[in-house]
CSV table of C-alpha atoms (C1' of nucleotides) in Angstrom, one decimal:
chain,number,residue,atom,x,y,z
A,1,MET,CA,-11.1,35.1,12.0
A,2,PHE,CA,-8.4,36.4,12.3
A,3,PHE,CA,-5.4,35.2,10.4
A,4,THR,CA,-1.8,36.3,10.5
A,5,LYS,CA,-0.4,38.6,7.9
A,6,SER,CA,1.7,35.7,6.6
A,7,PHE,CA,-1.4,33.8,5.7
A,8,GLY,CA,-3.0,36.7,4.0
A,9,TYR,CA,0.2,37.4,2.0
A,10,ALA,CA,0.5,33.8,1.1
A,11,VAL,CA,-3.1,33.5,-0.2
A,12,ARG,CA,-2.8,36.7,-2.2
A,13,GLY,CA,0.6,35.8,-3.6
A,14,ILE,CA,-0.4,32.3,-4.7
A,15,LEU,CA,-3.5,33.7,-6.2
A,16,TYR,CA,-1.6,36.4,-8.1
A,17,VAL,CA,0.8,33.8,-9.6
A,18,ALA,CA,-2.1,31.6,-10.5
A,19,LEU,CA,-3.9,34.4,-12.2
A,20,MET,CA,-0.9,35.4,-14.2
A,21,SER,CA,0.1,31.9,-15.2
A,22,ASP,CA,-2.1,31.5,-18.2
A,23,GLU,CA,0.3,33.9,-19.8
A,24,LYS,CA,2.9,31.2,-19.8
A,25,ARG,CA,5.5,33.1,-17.9
A,26,LYS,CA,7.0,33.1,-14.5
A,27,VAL,CA,6.2,35.7,-12.0
A,28,GLN,CA,8.9,37.5,-10.0
A,29,ILE,CA,8.7,38.4,-6.3
A,30,GLU,CA,9.4,42.0,-7.3
A,31,GLU,CA,6.2,42.2,-9.4
A,32,ILE,CA,4.1,40.3,-6.8
A,33,ALA,CA,5.2,42.6,-4.0
A,34,GLU,CA,4.6,45.7,-6.0
A,35,ARG,CA,1.2,44.7,-7.3
A,36,LEU,CA,0.0,43.6,-3.9
A,37,SER,CA,1.7,46.3,-1.9
A,38,VAL,CA,3.4,43.8,0.3
A,39,PRO,CA,6.9,43.9,1.8
A,40,LYS,CA,9.1,42.2,-0.8
A,41,HIS,CA,11.6,40.3,1.4
A,42,PHE,CA,9.0,39.2,3.9
A,43,LEU,CA,6.8,37.9,1.1
A,44,GLY,CA,9.9,36.2,-0.3
A,45,LYS,CA,10.2,34.1,2.8
A,46,ILE,CA,6.6,33.2,2.8
A,47,MET,CA,6.7,32.2,-0.9
A,48,ASN,CA,9.7,30.1,-0.1
A,49,LYS,CA,7.7,28.1,2.4
A,50,VAL,CA,4.9,27.8,-0.1
A,51,VAL,CA,7.4,26.4,-2.7
A,52,LYS,CA,8.9,24.0,-0.1
A,53,GLN,CA,5.4,22.6,0.4
A,54,LYS,CA,5.0,22.1,-3.4
A,55,ILE,CA,2.1,24.6,-3.6
A,56,LEU,CA,4.0,26.5,-6.2
A,57,ASP,CA,7.1,26.0,-8.3
A,58,SER,CA,10.0,28.4,-8.5
A,59,THR,CA,13.2,28.6,-10.4
A,60,LYS,CA,16.2,30.8,-9.7
A,61,GLY,CA,18.2,32.8,-12.3
A,62,PRO,CA,17.2,34.8,-15.4
A,63,TYR,CA,13.7,34.2,-16.6
A,64,GLY,CA,13.0,32.5,-13.3
A,65,GLY,CA,10.3,33.2,-10.8
A,66,PHE,CA,7.2,31.5,-9.4
A,67,SER,CA,4.8,29.4,-11.3
A,68,VAL,CA,1.8,27.1,-10.7
A,69,ASN,CA,2.2,23.4,-10.8
A,70,ASN,CA,-0.4,20.7,-11.4
A,71,SER,CA,-1.5,20.7,-7.8
A,72,THR,CA,-1.7,24.5,-7.1
A,73,LEU,CA,-5.3,25.1,-8.0
A,74,SER,CA,-6.6,22.3,-5.9
A,75,VAL,CA,-4.7,23.3,-2.8
A,76,PRO,CA,-7.2,24.1,0.0
A,77,LEU,CA,-6.8,27.2,2.1
A,78,LEU,CA,-6.4,25.1,5.1
A,79,LYS,CA,-3.1,23.9,3.6
A,80,VAL,CA,-1.9,27.4,3.1
A,81,MET,CA,-2.8,28.1,6.7
A,82,GLU,CA,-0.9,25.1,7.8
A,83,VAL,CA,2.2,26.2,5.9
A,84,THR,CA,2.1,29.8,7.2
A,85,GLU,CA,0.7,30.0,10.7
A,86,GLY,CA,0.1,26.4,11.6
A,87,LEU,CA,-3.1,24.7,12.7
A,88,GLU,CA,-2.6,25.0,16.5
A,89,GLN,CA,-5.4,27.5,16.6
A,90,PHE,CA,-7.9,24.8,16.0
A,91,SER,CA,-6.8,22.7,18.9
A,92,MET,CA,-5.8,25.4,21.4
A,93,CYS,CA,-8.2,26.4,24.1
A,94,ALA,CA,-10.0,29.7,23.2
A,95,LEU,CA,-9.4,31.0,26.7
A,96,GLY,CA,-5.7,29.9,26.7
A,97,LEU,CA,-6.0,27.1,29.2
A,98,LYS,CA,-3.4,24.4,29.1
A,99,LYS,CA,-5.9,21.6,29.9
A,100,CYS,CA,-9.2,22.0,28.2
A,101,ASP,CA,-11.0,19.0,26.9
A,102,PRO,CA,-14.4,17.3,27.3
A,103,GLU,CA,-13.2,16.1,30.8
A,104,HIS,CA,-12.3,19.7,31.8
A,105,PRO,CA,-14.0,22.0,29.3
A,106,CYS,CA,-13.5,25.7,29.7
A,107,PRO,CA,-16.7,27.7,29.9
A,108,VAL,CA,-16.8,28.4,26.2
A,109,HIS,CA,-15.5,25.0,25.0
A,110,TYR,CA,-18.4,23.6,23.2
A,111,LYS,CA,-19.6,26.8,21.6
A,112,MET,CA,-16.2,27.5,20.3
A,113,GLU,CA,-15.7,24.0,19.1
A,114,GLY,CA,-18.7,24.4,16.8
A,115,LEU,CA,-17.6,27.7,15.4
A,116,ARG,CA,-14.1,26.5,15.0
A,117,SER,CA,-15.1,23.4,13.1
A,118,ASP,CA,-17.2,25.6,10.8
A,119,LEU,CA,-14.2,27.7,10.0
A,120,ARG,CA,-11.9,24.7,9.5
A,121,LYS,CA,-14.4,23.1,7.2
A,122,ALA,CA,-14.7,26.2,5.1
A,123,LEU,CA,-11.0,26.4,4.8
A,124,ALA,CA,-10.7,22.8,4.0
A,125,GLU,CA,-13.3,23.0,1.2
A,126,ASP,CA,-12.2,26.2,-0.4
A,127,THR,CA,-9.3,25.8,-2.8
A,128,ILE,CA,-7.2,28.3,-4.7
A,129,ASN,CA,-9.3,27.5,-7.7
A,130,ASP,CA,-12.5,28.5,-5.9
A,131,LEU,CA,-11.0,31.9,-5.3
A,132,MET,CA,-10.4,32.4,-9.1
A,133,ILE,CA,-13.9,32.6,-10.4
A,134,GLY,CA,-14.7,35.9,-12.1
A,135,ASN,CA,-12.8,38.1,-14.4
A,136,LYS,CA,-9.0,38.4,-14.0
A,137,PRO,CA,-8.5,42.1,-13.8
A,138,GLU,CA,-11.2,42.5,-11.2
A,139,LEU,CA,-9.8,39.6,-9.2
A,140,ILE,CA,-6.4,41.2,-9.3
A,141,ARG,CA,-7.7,44.5,-8.2
A,142,ASN,CA,-9.5,42.8,-5.3
A,143,ILE,CA,-6.3,41.4,-3.9
A,144,SER,CA,-4.4,44.7,-4.2
A,145,ALA,CA,-4.4,46.8,-1.1
A,146,THR,CA,-4.1,50.5,-1.8
B,1,MET,CA,-11.0,32.0,17.3
B,2,PHE,CA,-8.5,33.0,18.6
B,3,PHE,CA,-8.6,35.6,21.2
B,4,THR,CA,-5.8,37.5,23.0
B,5,LYS,CA,-4.5,36.4,26.3
B,6,SER,CA,-6.0,39.5,27.8
B,7,PHE,CA,-9.5,38.4,26.8
B,8,GLY,CA,-9.0,34.9,28.2
B,9,TYR,CA,-7.7,36.4,31.5
B,10,ALA,CA,-10.5,38.8,31.7
B,11,VAL,CA,-13.2,36.2,31.2
B,12,ARG,CA,-11.7,33.9,33.7
B,13,GLY,CA,-11.0,36.7,36.2
B,14,ILE,CA,-14.6,38.0,36.1
B,15,LEU,CA,-15.9,34.5,36.3
B,16,TYR,CA,-13.8,33.8,39.3
B,17,VAL,CA,-15.0,36.9,41.1
B,18,ALA,CA,-18.6,36.1,40.2
B,19,LEU,CA,-18.3,32.5,41.5
B,20,MET,CA,-16.8,33.6,44.8
B,21,SER,CA,-19.2,36.5,45.3
B,22,ASP,CA,-22.0,34.5,47.0
B,23,GLU,CA,-19.7,34.3,50.0
B,24,LYS,CA,-20.2,38.0,50.5
B,25,ARG,CA,-16.6,38.9,50.4
B,26,LYS,CA,-14.4,40.8,48.0
B,27,VAL,CA,-11.8,39.0,46.1
B,28,GLN,CA,-8.2,40.2,45.8
B,29,ILE,CA,-6.0,40.2,42.7
B,30,GLU,CA,-3.5,38.1,44.6
B,31,GLU,CA,-6.0,35.3,45.1
B,32,ILE,CA,-7.3,35.4,41.6
B,33,ALA,CA,-3.9,35.3,40.0
B,34,GLU,CA,-2.9,32.4,42.1
B,35,ARG,CA,-6.0,30.3,41.6
B,36,LEU,CA,-6.0,30.9,37.9
B,37,SER,CA,-2.2,30.7,37.4
B,38,VAL,CA,-2.1,34.1,35.7
B,39,PRO,CA,0.5,36.8,36.0
B,40,LYS,CA,-0.6,39.0,38.9
B,41,HIS,CA,0.3,42.5,37.7
B,42,PHE,CA,-0.8,41.9,34.1
B,43,LEU,CA,-4.1,40.6,35.4
B,44,GLY,CA,-4.3,43.7,37.6
B,45,LYS,CA,-4.3,46.0,34.6
B,46,ILE,CA,-6.9,44.0,32.8
B,47,MET,CA,-9.2,43.9,35.8
B,48,ASN,CA,-8.7,47.7,36.0
B,49,LYS,CA,-10.1,48.1,32.5
B,50,VAL,CA,-13.0,45.8,33.5
B,51,VAL,CA,-13.8,48.0,36.5
B,52,LYS,CA,-13.5,51.2,34.4
B,53,GLN,CA,-16.2,49.7,32.2
B,54,LYS,CA,-18.4,48.9,35.2
B,55,ILE,CA,-18.3,45.2,34.6
B,56,LEU,CA,-17.0,44.7,38.1
B,57,ASP,CA,-16.6,46.9,41.2
B,58,SER,CA,-13.4,47.3,43.1
B,59,THR,CA,-12.4,49.0,46.4
B,60,LYS,CA,-8.9,49.9,47.5
B,61,GLY,CA,-7.6,49.4,51.0
B,62,PRO,CA,-8.0,46.8,53.7
B,63,TYR,CA,-10.9,44.4,53.1
B,64,GLY,CA,-11.0,45.7,49.5
B,65,GLY,CA,-10.9,43.8,46.3
B,66,PHE,CA,-13.1,43.0,43.4
B,67,SER,CA,-16.8,42.3,43.6
B,68,VAL,CA,-19.7,41.8,41.2
B,69,ASN,CA,-22.3,44.6,40.7
B,70,ASN,CA,-25.8,44.4,39.5
B,71,SER,CA,-24.8,44.3,35.9
B,72,THR,CA,-21.9,41.8,36.0
B,73,LEU,CA,-23.9,38.7,35.4
B,74,SER,CA,-25.7,40.0,32.3
B,75,VAL,CA,-22.5,41.3,30.6
B,76,PRO,CA,-22.1,39.6,27.3
B,77,LEU,CA,-18.7,38.2,26.3
B,78,LEU,CA,-18.7,40.6,23.4
B,79,LYS,CA,-18.4,43.4,25.9
B,80,VAL,CA,-15.5,41.8,27.5
B,81,MET,CA,-13.9,41.4,24.1
B,82,GLU,CA,-14.5,45.1,23.4
B,83,VAL,CA,-12.9,46.1,26.7
B,84,THR,CA,-9.8,43.9,26.2
B,85,GLU,CA,-8.9,43.5,22.6
B,86,GLY,CA,-11.4,45.6,20.8
B,87,LEU,CA,-13.8,44.7,18.1
B,88,GLU,CA,-11.7,45.7,15.1
B,89,GLN,CA,-11.4,42.0,14.2
B,90,PHE,CA,-14.9,41.9,13.1
B,91,SER,CA,-14.6,44.7,10.6
B,92,MET,CA,-11.1,44.1,9.4
B,93,CYS,CA,-10.5,42.2,6.2
B,94,ALA,CA,-9.5,38.6,6.9
B,95,LEU,CA,-6.7,38.8,4.4
B,96,GLY,CA,-5.5,42.1,5.7
B,97,LEU,CA,-6.6,44.3,2.8
B,98,LYS,CA,-7.1,48.0,3.5
B,99,LYS,CA,-10.1,48.2,1.1
B,100,CYS,CA,-12.4,45.2,1.3
B,101,ASP,CA,-16.1,45.7,1.0
B,102,PRO,CA,-19.0,44.6,-1.2
B,103,GLU,CA,-17.6,46.8,-4.0
B,104,HIS,CA,-14.2,45.3,-3.8
B,105,PRO,CA,-14.5,42.1,-1.9
B,106,CYS,CA,-11.4,40.0,-1.2
B,107,PRO,CA,-11.6,36.4,-2.3
B,108,VAL,CA,-12.8,35.2,1.0
B,109,HIS,CA,-15.0,38.1,1.9
B,110,TYR,CA,-18.4,36.6,1.9
B,111,LYS,CA,-17.5,33.3,3.4
B,112,MET,CA,-15.7,35.0,6.3
B,113,GLU,CA,-18.5,37.5,6.8
B,114,GLY,CA,-20.8,34.6,7.6
B,115,LEU,CA,-18.4,32.9,10.0
B,116,ARG,CA,-17.6,36.2,11.7
B,117,SER,CA,-21.2,37.1,12.2
B,118,ASP,CA,-21.8,33.7,13.7
B,119,LEU,CA,-19.0,34.2,16.2
B,120,ARG,CA,-20.1,37.7,17.0
B,121,LYS,CA,-23.6,36.6,17.6
B,122,ALA,CA,-22.4,33.8,19.9
B,123,LEU,CA,-20.4,36.3,21.9
B,124,ALA,CA,-23.2,38.8,22.0
B,125,GLU,CA,-25.7,36.2,23.3
B,126,ASP,CA,-23.5,34.5,25.9
B,127,THR,CA,-23.3,36.3,29.2
B,128,ILE,CA,-21.1,35.8,32.2
B,129,ASN,CA,-24.2,34.2,33.8
B,130,ASP,CA,-24.4,31.7,31.0
B,131,LEU,CA,-20.9,30.5,31.9
B,132,MET,CA,-21.9,29.9,35.5
B,133,ILE,CA,-24.2,27.0,35.2
B,134,GLY,CA,-23.0,23.9,37.0
B,135,ASN,CA,-21.4,23.3,40.3
B,136,LYS,CA,-19.0,25.9,41.6
B,137,PRO,CA,-15.9,23.8,42.5
B,138,GLU,CA,-16.0,22.2,39.1
B,139,LEU,CA,-16.4,25.5,37.3
B,140,ILE,CA,-13.5,26.9,39.2
B,141,ARG,CA,-11.4,23.9,38.4
B,142,ASN,CA,-12.3,24.4,34.7
B,143,ILE,CA,-10.9,27.9,34.6
B,144,SER,CA,-7.7,27.0,36.4
B,145,ALA,CA,-4.8,26.2,34.1
B,146,THR,CA,-2.3,23.8,35.6
C,1,DT,C1',33.0,29.8,-18.8
C,2,DT,C1',31.4,34.2,-17.7
C,3,DT,C1',27.7,37.1,-16.5
C,4,DA,C1',23.4,38.7,-15.0
C,5,DA,C1',19.1,37.7,-12.9
C,6,DA,C1',16.4,35.8,-9.6
C,7,DA,C1',15.2,33.0,-5.4
C,8,DA,C1',17.1,31.5,-0.9
C,9,DA,C1',19.1,32.3,3.3
C,10,DG,C1',20.7,34.8,7.3
C,11,DA,C1',21.5,38.8,10.3
C,12,DC,C1',19.4,42.5,12.2
C,13,DA,C1',15.4,46.1,13.4
C,14,DT,C1',10.7,47.3,14.6
C,15,DT,C1',6.4,46.7,16.8
C,16,DG,C1',2.7,45.5,19.7
C,17,DA,C1',1.1,42.0,23.1
C,18,DA,C1',2.5,40.2,27.2
C,19,DG,C1',4.8,40.3,31.5
C,20,DT,C1',7.5,42.5,35.6
C,21,DC,C1',8.6,45.8,39.0
C,22,DA,C1',8.3,49.9,41.8
C,23,DT,C1',5.6,53.8,43.2
C,24,DT,C1',1.3,56.2,44.1
C,25,DT,C1',-3.4,56.5,45.7
C,26,DA,C1',-7.4,55.3,48.3
C,27,DT,C1',-9.7,53.4,52.3
C,28,DA,C1',-10.9,50.6,56.4
C,29,DA,C1',-9.6,49.8,61.1
C,30,DT,C1',-7.5,51.3,65.0
D,1,DA,C1',-4.5,61.0,62.6
D,2,DT,C1',-1.9,56.9,61.7
D,3,DT,C1',-1.2,52.7,59.8
D,4,DA,C1',-1.8,48.7,57.0
D,5,DT,C1',-3.8,46.9,52.9
D,6,DA,C1',-5.2,46.6,48.4
D,7,DA,C1',-6.1,48.7,43.8
D,8,DA,C1',-4.2,52.0,40.4
D,9,DT,C1',-0.5,53.8,37.8
D,10,DG,C1',3.6,54.2,35.2
D,11,DA,C1',8.3,52.7,33.7
D,12,DC,C1',10.6,49.1,32.0
D,13,DT,C1',11.6,44.2,29.9
D,14,DT,C1',10.6,40.2,27.0
D,15,DC,C1',8.9,37.7,23.2
D,16,DA,C1',7.0,36.5,18.7
D,17,DA,C1',5.4,38.3,14.4
D,18,DT,C1',6.6,41.4,11.1
D,19,DG,C1',9.7,43.9,8.3
D,20,DT,C1',14.5,45.4,6.2
D,21,DC,C1',18.9,44.7,4.4
D,22,DT,C1',22.8,42.0,2.8
D,23,DT,C1',24.9,37.9,1.2
D,24,DT,C1',24.7,33.4,-1.0
D,25,DT,C1',23.2,30.1,-4.3
D,26,DT,C1',21.3,28.7,-8.6
D,27,DT,C1',20.5,29.0,-13.4
D,28,DA,C1',19.7,30.8,-18.2
D,29,DA,C1',21.8,33.2,-21.9
D,30,DA,C1',25.6,34.9,-24.3
DNA sequence: TTTAAAAAAGACATTGAAGTCATTTATAAT
DNA sequence: ATTATAAATGACTTCAATGTCTTTTTTAAA
């Protein structure tokens, strides 16, 4: 419920870039890492994956950095999860059994199936844009650790 | 949704002991580990925690092993989770933020809060006994990996 | 074209969960 | 009392996620 750090960093990083983008500038990893209190180089690798999956754009060199593209705001959180930690969680048996299916359901199979599909649905419905309602300074404060 | 191995081993181990207990004998770690295809010594440590929390009984020495006590069957899965991986998951911010509360909610705070409380409720309601409905051989098969 | 800035890439370190192994402790049977 | 058996304990290893540091690549500006 229970995501990896990578996922959390990715969501916050993407969101930060999206929130800053109306100012028509690109955002550097240095700034993102500082504002979000996140390890810079580790975040860099995660952002790299995010860019490879076209969730954000990036350019190297002076005046470079990360920026939104025309798909960024409509990206569902499930996609971010896929990019960062994968979606195996949703198919893997909750008790860790190799073989767990309707033929051989583990003791919590059906109950977990329901809860899982609720989570998956929520992540599939929620987009980056949905996380951006409200006023910008407050939103930024709310993704900064301290 | 997404539990640790320890939790899965604990649930399966307790369940195995409970299913075997009608035969009036104690069950050894050796047998449990073999039947469930779980690392013996690691399971031993987990079972030890389970015993310390009075979820099962154990006796050392010849003819010793693990056995159910009068509370075993009514233990909720949430208790097993508490013993094995703790319940921090339920209070920790889903995005990993230090400060995340109604004053400063992270962007997924409320949605996750709902899903989390659903999971917690399910785990609090479901007891070991609830996992034991059905015929024994099939139940045992369904907690054995392969 | 050179330079400086920024992301990308790769090598390495840290950490906690998971797993292994050897030793100690408790207990039932003789 | 002694012995064999089984859990308990503690030291150590392994592995994947996380984190750090250095080098390489790309690109805009001069």
